[in-house]
Every structure is written in structure tokens, then in C-alpha cells.
Coordinates of C-alpha atoms in Angstrom, one line a residue:
M1 CA 279.8 -29.0 101.1
D2 CA 282.0 -31.7 99.7
L3 CA 285.8 -31.3 100.5
P4 CA 288.6 -32.0 98.0
E5 CA 289.9 -35.5 98.3
E6 CA 293.5 -34.3 99.0
L7 CA 292.2 -32.4 102.0
V8 CA 290.2 -35.4 103.4
I9 CA 293.2 -37.7 102.9
N10 CA 295.4 -35.3 105.0
I11 CA 292.8 -35.0 107.7
I12 CA 292.4 -38.7 108.0
A13 CA 296.1 -39.3 107.9
R14 CA 296.2 -37.3 111.4
L15 CA 293.8 -39.6 112.9
P16 CA 294.6 -42.3 115.6
M17 CA 295.0 -45.6 114.2
K18 CA 292.2 -47.2 116.0
S19 CA 289.8 -44.6 114.6
L20 CA 291.2 -45.1 111.0
A21 CA 290.7 -48.8 111.3
R22 CA 287.1 -48.2 112.3
F23 CA 286.3 -45.5 109.8
K24 CA 287.7 -47.6 106.7
S25 CA 285.5 -50.6 107.5
V26 CA 282.3 -48.2 108.0
Y27 CA 282.7 -45.9 105.2
R28 CA 283.2 -47.7 101.9
E29 CA 284.7 -44.8 100.0
W30 CA 287.5 -44.4 102.3
K31 CA 288.7 -47.9 102.1
P32 CA 290.6 -47.6 98.7
F33 CA 292.8 -44.5 99.4
T34 CA 293.5 -45.6 103.0
E35 CA 295.1 -48.8 101.6
S36 CA 296.9 -47.0 98.9
K37 CA 300.8 -46.6 98.9
Y38 CA 300.4 -42.8 98.8
F39 CA 298.3 -42.9 102.0
R40 CA 300.6 -45.3 103.8
H41 CA 303.6 -43.1 103.0
L42 CA 301.9 -39.9 104.2
Y43 CA 300.7 -41.7 107.4
H44 CA 304.2 -42.9 108.1
S45 CA 305.8 -39.4 107.5
N46 CA 303.3 -37.9 110.0
T47 CA 304.1 -40.5 112.6
S48 CA 307.8 -41.2 112.2
S49 CA 308.9 -38.1 114.4
T50 CA 306.8 -39.4 117.4
S51 CA 310.0 -41.0 118.9
C52 CA 308.6 -41.4 122.4
S53 CA 305.2 -43.1 121.5
N54 CA 303.7 -45.4 124.0
W55 CA 304.3 -48.6 121.9
S56 CA 303.5 -52.0 123.4
I57 CA 306.6 -54.2 124.2
L58 CA 306.3 -58.0 123.6
R59 CA 308.6 -60.0 125.8
R60 CA 309.7 -63.5 125.8
D61 CA 311.0 -65.6 128.6
V62 CA 313.7 -67.5 126.8
G63 CA 313.7 -70.6 129.1
S64 CA 309.9 -71.0 129.0
R65 CA 308.1 -72.2 125.9
R66 CA 304.8 -72.1 127.7
S67 CA 305.0 -68.4 128.3
G68 CA 305.9 -67.4 124.9
L69 CA 305.7 -63.8 124.1
E70 CA 303.4 -61.6 126.3
E71 CA 302.5 -58.0 125.9
V72 CA 303.6 -55.6 128.6
K73 CA 302.4 -52.0 128.4
L74 CA 304.7 -49.1 129.3
D75 CA 301.9 -46.8 130.3
L76 CA 304.1 -43.9 130.2
P77 CA 302.8 -40.3 130.6
R78 CA 303.4 -39.2 127.0
E79 CA 300.6 -40.9 124.9
S80 CA 301.0 -42.1 121.4
R81 CA 298.8 -40.4 118.8
H82 CA 297.6 -43.8 117.9
G83 CA 295.7 -44.2 121.1
N84 CA 295.8 -47.3 123.2
T85 CA 295.1 -50.4 121.1
S86 CA 294.6 -53.5 123.2
F87 CA 296.1 -56.8 121.9
A88 CA 293.3 -58.8 123.6
S89 CA 290.6 -56.7 122.0
C90 CA 292.0 -57.2 118.5
F91 CA 292.2 -61.0 118.6
T92 CA 289.1 -61.9 116.6
L93 CA 290.2 -65.2 115.2
N94 CA 288.2 -67.6 113.2
T95 CA 288.1 -70.4 115.8
K96 CA 284.7 -71.7 115.1
N97 CA 284.2 -75.5 115.8
I98 CA 287.6 -75.9 117.4
K99 CA 288.8 -76.1 120.8
I100 CA 291.9 -74.1 121.6
K101 CA 294.4 -75.2 124.4
E102 CA 296.8 -72.2 124.2
I103 CA 297.2 -69.1 122.0
R104 CA 300.5 -67.2 122.0
V105 CA 302.4 -64.7 120.0
A106 CA 305.2 -66.4 118.3
A107 CA 306.6 -63.3 116.5
C108 CA 305.9 -59.7 115.3
T109 CA 307.5 -57.4 112.9
D110 CA 306.3 -54.3 110.8
G111 CA 302.9 -54.3 112.4
L112 CA 302.2 -58.0 111.7
V113 CA 301.8 -60.6 114.3
L114 CA 302.3 -64.5 114.1
L115 CA 300.2 -66.5 116.4
R116 CA 300.7 -70.1 117.4
L117 CA 297.5 -72.0 118.4
E118 CA 297.8 -75.2 120.2
L119 CA 294.5 -77.2 119.8
D120 CA 293.1 -79.8 122.2
D121 CA 294.0 -82.6 119.7
M122 CA 297.7 -81.4 120.1
T123 CA 297.9 -80.1 116.6
I124 CA 299.4 -76.7 116.0
R125 CA 297.9 -73.9 113.8
Y126 CA 299.6 -70.7 112.8
D127 CA 297.7 -67.5 112.0
I128 CA 299.2 -64.2 110.8
G129 CA 297.6 -60.9 110.7
N130 CA 297.3 -57.2 111.5
P131 CA 295.6 -56.8 115.0
V132 CA 294.9 -53.1 114.6
L133 CA 292.8 -53.8 111.4
Q134 CA 291.6 -57.2 112.9
Q135 CA 292.7 -59.1 109.7
W136 CA 293.8 -62.6 110.3
I137 CA 294.8 -65.3 107.8
Q138 CA 295.3 -69.0 108.7
L139 CA 298.3 -70.5 107.3
P140 CA 298.5 -74.2 106.1
P141 CA 300.1 -76.6 108.4
P142 CA 303.8 -77.1 108.0
P143 CA 304.8 -80.6 106.5
I144 CA 306.5 -81.9 109.6
P145 CA 308.6 -85.0 108.6
R146 CA 307.2 -88.4 109.9
G147 CA 308.8 -89.2 113.2
S148 CA 309.1 -85.6 114.2
S149 CA 306.8 -83.1 115.8
H150 CA 306.3 -79.4 116.3
Y151 CA 308.2 -79.6 119.5
N152 CA 311.4 -80.3 117.4
Y153 CA 311.0 -76.8 116.0
N154 CA 311.1 -73.3 117.4
D155 CA 308.7 -70.8 116.2
S156 CA 311.7 -68.8 115.1
G157 CA 310.5 -65.7 113.4
L158 CA 308.7 -63.5 110.9
V159 CA 310.4 -61.5 108.3
T160 CA 308.9 -59.0 105.8
R161 CA 309.8 -57.6 102.5
M162 CA 308.9 -53.8 102.5
H163 CA 309.2 -51.1 99.8
N164 CA 308.3 -47.4 100.4
H165 CA 306.6 -48.4 103.7
T166 CA 304.3 -50.9 101.8
L167 CA 304.3 -54.6 102.7
L168 CA 305.2 -56.7 99.7
G169 CA 305.5 -60.2 101.3
Y170 CA 306.5 -62.1 104.4
K171 CA 308.1 -65.4 105.5
V172 CA 307.5 -67.4 108.5
V173 CA 310.5 -69.3 109.7
L174 CA 310.7 -72.3 111.9
I175 CA 314.1 -73.5 113.0
H176 CA 315.0 -77.2 113.9
R177 CA 315.9 -77.7 117.5
E178 CA 318.9 -79.9 116.7
F179 CA 322.2 -80.6 118.4
R180 CA 325.0 -80.6 116.0
S181 CA 328.7 -80.5 116.2
F182 CA 328.9 -78.7 112.8
P183 CA 327.3 -75.4 111.9
T184 CA 324.2 -76.5 109.7
Y185 CA 320.8 -74.9 110.1
R186 CA 317.6 -76.5 109.0
F187 CA 314.5 -74.2 108.4
F188 CA 310.9 -74.7 107.5
I189 CA 309.9 -71.6 105.7
F190 CA 306.5 -70.5 104.7
S191 CA 306.4 -67.9 101.9
S192 CA 303.5 -65.6 101.1
D193 CA 304.7 -65.5 97.4
T194 CA 304.6 -69.3 96.9
V195 CA 301.9 -69.9 99.7
E196 CA 303.9 -73.1 100.5
W197 CA 306.2 -74.4 103.2
S198 CA 309.8 -75.5 102.0
L199 CA 312.6 -77.0 104.0
Q200 CA 316.0 -75.3 103.6
V201 CA 319.4 -76.1 104.7
H202 CA 322.0 -73.5 105.2
S203 CA 325.6 -73.8 106.4
C204 CA 327.3 -71.3 108.7
P205 CA 331.1 -71.0 107.9
G206 CA 333.4 -69.3 110.3
P207 CA 333.2 -69.8 114.1
S208 CA 332.0 -73.3 115.2
T209 CA 328.3 -72.9 116.5
N210 CA 326.2 -75.4 118.3
V211 CA 322.5 -75.2 116.8
T212 CA 320.4 -75.8 119.8
S213 CA 317.1 -74.6 121.2
R214 CA 318.8 -71.5 122.3
T215 CA 319.1 -70.4 118.7
S216 CA 315.6 -69.0 119.1
N217 CA 313.8 -65.7 119.7
P218 CA 315.6 -64.0 116.9
V219 CA 315.0 -60.1 116.1
S220 CA 313.7 -59.5 112.7
L221 CA 314.9 -56.5 110.7
N222 CA 314.8 -55.8 106.8
G223 CA 314.0 -59.4 105.9
K224 CA 316.8 -60.8 108.3
L225 CA 316.6 -62.7 111.4
H226 CA 319.3 -62.0 114.0
W227 CA 319.8 -64.4 117.1
L228 CA 322.3 -65.0 119.8
D229 CA 323.7 -68.5 119.8
L230 CA 325.4 -70.5 122.6
S231 CA 328.9 -69.8 121.1
G232 CA 328.5 -66.0 121.9
H233 CA 328.0 -65.0 118.3
I234 CA 325.3 -63.0 116.5
T235 CA 324.0 -65.2 113.7
V236 CA 322.2 -63.4 110.8
H237 CA 320.4 -64.8 107.7
D238 CA 318.6 -62.8 105.0
F239 CA 315.6 -64.9 104.0
F240 CA 314.9 -62.8 100.9
S241 CA 318.3 -63.4 99.3
N242 CA 319.8 -66.1 97.4
D243 CA 322.6 -66.7 99.9
D244 CA 322.6 -70.3 101.2
Q245 CA 324.8 -69.4 104.2
V246 CA 324.1 -68.1 107.6
R247 CA 326.4 -65.4 108.8
A248 CA 328.2 -65.4 112.2
I249 CA 329.3 -62.2 113.7
S250 CA 331.5 -62.0 116.7
L251 CA 330.4 -59.9 119.7
P252 CA 332.1 -56.6 120.3
A253 CA 335.7 -56.9 121.6
K254 CA 334.8 -55.7 125.2
M255 CA 332.1 -58.4 125.2
Q256 CA 334.4 -61.4 124.3
G257 CA 333.9 -64.3 126.7
S258 CA 330.2 -63.5 127.3
P259 CA 327.9 -64.7 128.9
R260 CA 329.4 -63.5 132.1
P261 CA 328.1 -64.3 135.5
S262 CA 328.0 -60.6 136.3
G263 CA 326.0 -59.3 133.4
M264 CA 323.2 -59.6 131.0
M265 CA 322.4 -58.9 127.4
V266 CA 319.2 -57.6 125.7
Y267 CA 318.9 -57.4 122.0
T268 CA 316.4 -55.4 120.0
T269 CA 316.3 -52.8 117.1
S270 CA 316.4 -49.1 117.0
Q271 CA 316.6 -46.6 114.1
G272 CA 316.6 -49.3 111.5
S273 CA 319.7 -51.2 113.1
F274 CA 320.1 -54.3 115.3
V275 CA 321.0 -53.2 118.7
L276 CA 322.8 -55.0 121.6
I277 CA 322.5 -53.7 125.1
D278 CA 325.4 -55.0 127.3
V279 CA 324.6 -54.7 131.1
E280 CA 327.5 -55.1 133.4
F281 CA 326.7 -55.5 137.0
M282 CA 329.0 -53.7 139.5
E283 CA 330.7 -55.4 142.5
D284 CA 329.6 -52.6 144.8
V285 CA 326.0 -53.3 145.3
T286 CA 325.5 -49.5 146.1
K287 CA 326.4 -48.6 142.6
S288 CA 324.3 -48.9 139.5
Y289 CA 324.9 -50.7 136.1
N290 CA 327.5 -50.0 133.4
V291 CA 325.5 -50.1 130.2
R292 CA 327.0 -50.2 126.7
I293 CA 324.7 -49.9 123.7
W294 CA 326.1 -51.3 120.4
R295 CA 324.6 -50.8 117.1
L296 CA 325.4 -53.3 114.2
K297 CA 326.4 -51.6 111.0
C298 CA 325.1 -53.8 108.1
D299 CA 327.4 -52.3 105.4
S300 CA 330.5 -53.6 107.2
W301 CA 329.1 -56.1 109.8
S302 CA 331.0 -54.2 112.4
W303 CA 329.9 -52.8 115.8
E304 CA 329.4 -49.1 116.6
K305 CA 329.2 -48.0 120.1
A306 CA 326.3 -45.6 120.8
W307 CA 326.5 -45.5 124.5
D308 CA 328.9 -46.3 127.4
I309 CA 327.3 -45.1 130.6
N310 CA 326.7 -45.9 134.2
L311 CA 323.1 -45.5 135.0
A312 CA 323.9 -43.7 138.2
C313 CA 325.0 -40.7 136.1
V314 CA 321.3 -40.3 135.1
G315 CA 320.0 -40.8 138.5
L316 CA 319.1 -44.6 138.2
G317 CA 320.0 -47.1 140.7
R318 CA 320.3 -50.9 140.7
S319 CA 316.5 -51.5 141.1
C320 CA 316.1 -50.2 137.4
V321 CA 316.8 -52.9 135.0
P322 CA 317.2 -52.1 131.1
M323 CA 314.5 -53.7 128.9
A324 CA 314.8 -52.3 125.5
I325 CA 315.7 -49.2 123.4
N326 CA 313.1 -47.1 121.9
V327 CA 312.6 -48.2 118.3
F328 CA 312.7 -44.7 116.9
D329 CA 315.4 -43.2 119.2
I330 CA 318.5 -44.9 120.3
D331 CA 319.1 -42.4 123.1
I332 CA 315.9 -43.5 125.0
I333 CA 316.2 -46.6 127.1
Y334 CA 313.2 -48.4 128.7
L335 CA 313.6 -49.9 132.1
W336 CA 311.6 -51.7 134.8
D337 CA 311.9 -50.3 138.2
F338 CA 311.7 -53.1 140.9
H339 CA 311.4 -50.5 143.9
N340 CA 308.5 -48.4 142.4
K341 CA 307.1 -51.3 140.4
C342 CA 306.7 -49.5 137.2
F343 CA 308.1 -49.0 133.8
L344 CA 310.2 -45.9 132.9
A345 CA 311.7 -44.3 129.9
C346 CA 315.0 -42.4 130.2
N347 CA 316.5 -40.2 127.5
L348 CA 320.4 -40.8 128.2
R349 CA 321.2 -37.6 126.2
T350 CA 318.9 -35.1 128.0
N351 CA 318.5 -37.0 131.4
T352 CA 314.9 -36.7 131.3
K353 CA 312.6 -39.6 132.7
S354 CA 309.0 -40.4 132.2
Y355 CA 307.6 -42.9 134.9
G356 CA 304.6 -45.1 134.2
A357 CA 301.7 -46.2 136.5
R358 CA 302.6 -48.4 139.4
K359 CA 301.9 -52.2 138.7
D360 CA 301.5 -54.0 141.9
G361 CA 301.7 -57.7 141.8
Y362 CA 303.3 -57.3 138.2
A363 CA 306.2 -59.7 137.9
I364 CA 309.2 -59.4 135.4
F365 CA 311.5 -62.3 135.3
F366 CA 315.0 -61.7 133.8
E367 CA 317.3 -64.1 132.2
R368 CA 320.8 -63.7 130.9
W369 CA 319.7 -64.3 127.3
W370 CA 316.4 -62.8 126.3
C371 CA 314.5 -61.1 123.5
L372 CA 312.3 -58.0 123.4
S373 CA 310.0 -57.0 120.4
Q374 CA 308.5 -53.7 120.2
F375 CA 305.1 -53.8 118.5
V376 CA 304.5 -50.7 116.3
P377 CA 300.9 -50.6 115.0
S378 CA 300.6 -50.2 111.2
L379 CA 298.1 -50.2 108.5
Q380 CA 299.7 -52.9 106.5
V381 CA 297.3 -55.2 104.8
V382 CA 298.4 -59.0 104.9
P383 CA 298.6 -60.4 101.4
T384 CA 296.1 -63.1 100.7
L385 CA 297.1 -66.8 100.3
E386 CA 297.2 -66.8 96.6
P387 CA 300.3 -67.8 94.6
K388 CA 301.9 -64.9 92.7
L389 CA 302.5 -65.2 89.1
I390 CA 306.3 -64.8 88.3

């Protein structure tokens, strides 16, 4: 007996994402409505309450270009309803007749992943796609000026334009690794709307900043890139606006003078806001860390303190180092436990903890300035490389 289409859609919207991706490629009649705006909105509504989902975390060692972003799995007891989608199993790229020296993840946002491929002939190629849907698109090479090379640019970020949980477009941003005594930023930007690369120069009024290789690894949120520069400011730019200036935002008052020898900072996103985790090591080695979690309010560009807590209050010692905040719930912090060699999630509000599986031989290297991205699987279809009529 045939079921009503509305009932079928509601049933499918509750399936794990990996099954969804498989079914839509097998059964032709399901493909149109699984790619519709209505279905994406329904699917997002069903999953938005899963605040403790077992998302993958992508980590970048700031000082090492070679290591790039790597996937680390939390393996926490509470499983995501999406199931375990392995990154490695989803990388089915079109690499016929080419020899690849290295593939690494350059950026990710809103379910899309930007890959950087270094070929044996020293050329660089960029692919963007959705690893869940196994959809990948090769970008045209950026027009690097004569006398320069890819190594003069950081794979700075990937920004998206979203509306009602639907992907309308994206931009890939490369930032010039240039030492300057005045605050000017040079970007190479690829737009899915124009299907072209363009060079844009933006000024940064206000505090004097040094534009160096450290202005890399930005956090992407709502079409903006946020990154931490050497002057101790958060610099922000909206790549979908007509503003030709990059905004410099001072750190919270209690963090002025950072970086400190006795602390570290982690920056990420949670509940639709840019979040900064300020970790202050205590002089007494028997004590834990003081952790302050700051949320940046975009309407006023001011800081709001979400948490100010010593981790000893929730039973965590110095062996547990903060890594990220849950992308859906700012009360949930992810940590790496050096003593037990596992990841754990701690709800600071309820003092409940979830420990992952022990990972013997797994190494985590920490730096004072670093960036974490949480990969949230999605059903977003990457726009094809065709210029849009305006």
C-alpha cells in the first residue's frame, strides 16, 4: 500500500544521515524532496535539539603547515543519531591520472569541507564538497601573481551564505602571508556566484596590527571569518558585505596583555556565536585551571561572559585540557584527559561527564594559539560551478 508523501518525508527525516545519503542515491524518486528546502528545514528541526551529538572535531596545529587540520573523534558514549560517518571513507575524489603528494583539510563550515591537494609537480589544487553526500567539485586554480607562490598564502577559510538552513553560496578565502607595519589585508577570494577568483585589499582601522602568517586558522560563522592576530585582537570580516574594512576587536578586559606565559586560548563557535575560551593555569600545580568562556555579541561587538569557573569545581584536574565548546550548547565543554588518554565532555551546569574510549598512543599537541572546528554533517548540496545571472 502506498503511503502519503508527507508521511514518507517525515519518516525519512528521522533516518541517520549516512542512510539518507545512501537512499537518495539508490531511489530516484526520493532525491528531489530530500534536496528540497522543506525537507532540509524539517531535518534541521529534528536534529537541532541533539546538543550532545558525537560530532567530529577538526584540529589544526597552528605552527605546522604540514599537519594541517586533522580529524579527531570524541567517541563519547552518547551516539549521534546521524551515526558514525568516517571522513576517510567519504573522500572519493576525482584523482584520475594525477599523483598526489598530500591531501589535507583546509577549512570546514556548515557541512562543507575545503580540501587542499598538493600534487607531485608542486602544484596546488582545491576541492570543495560535502563528505556525507560524497559530492566534490574541483575549483579553478587561483591566479597567483608572477614571482609569488602558494606558500605566500594561507588557506585561510571557507565562508557560506545561508537562508532558512539552505546553502545559497560560498567563498574560499586565501590570505597573503605578508609582514606589514600598517594594517592592510590582501585576500584572494573564490566566489561560487561568479566562479572566479578575485584579489581584494582591505584596510583595518583602529589598533595597529601586524599581518603575518599567524593571522591564519580563522573561525567561520555567518559569512564572517574571525581570527586572532599577533597584536592580541580578534579581527573580523564579513565576506558577503560591501564593507572594505576589516574590524579589530579588543580582547575582554580581563585578558588584556595576552598571550600570557601562564595561559592558553581556544576559539570556536557555539549557539551561533564566536566563543573564546581563556584558560589560566594556576601557580599551585595541585590545582586545576581557571576557565573563562566569552561569547562575542555581534550586535554590539562586545563580550559577554558565559562561564568563569575552576575546573576543580566539577572534579577535573590539571590533566584535563579544554579543547572546544559544544557547537549547540555553551554549557558543554570538550576536554582531552592526558591521564586517562581519552576525550570527555563535561556539562558545567549539571556537572555531568561522559568519557570516551581510551586512545593509547594518541598524541595531542597543544599550543597557546590554536583553532578548532567542529564538523557538523549536513545535507547541503554544493552549488555547481556555473556563473549566476544577476
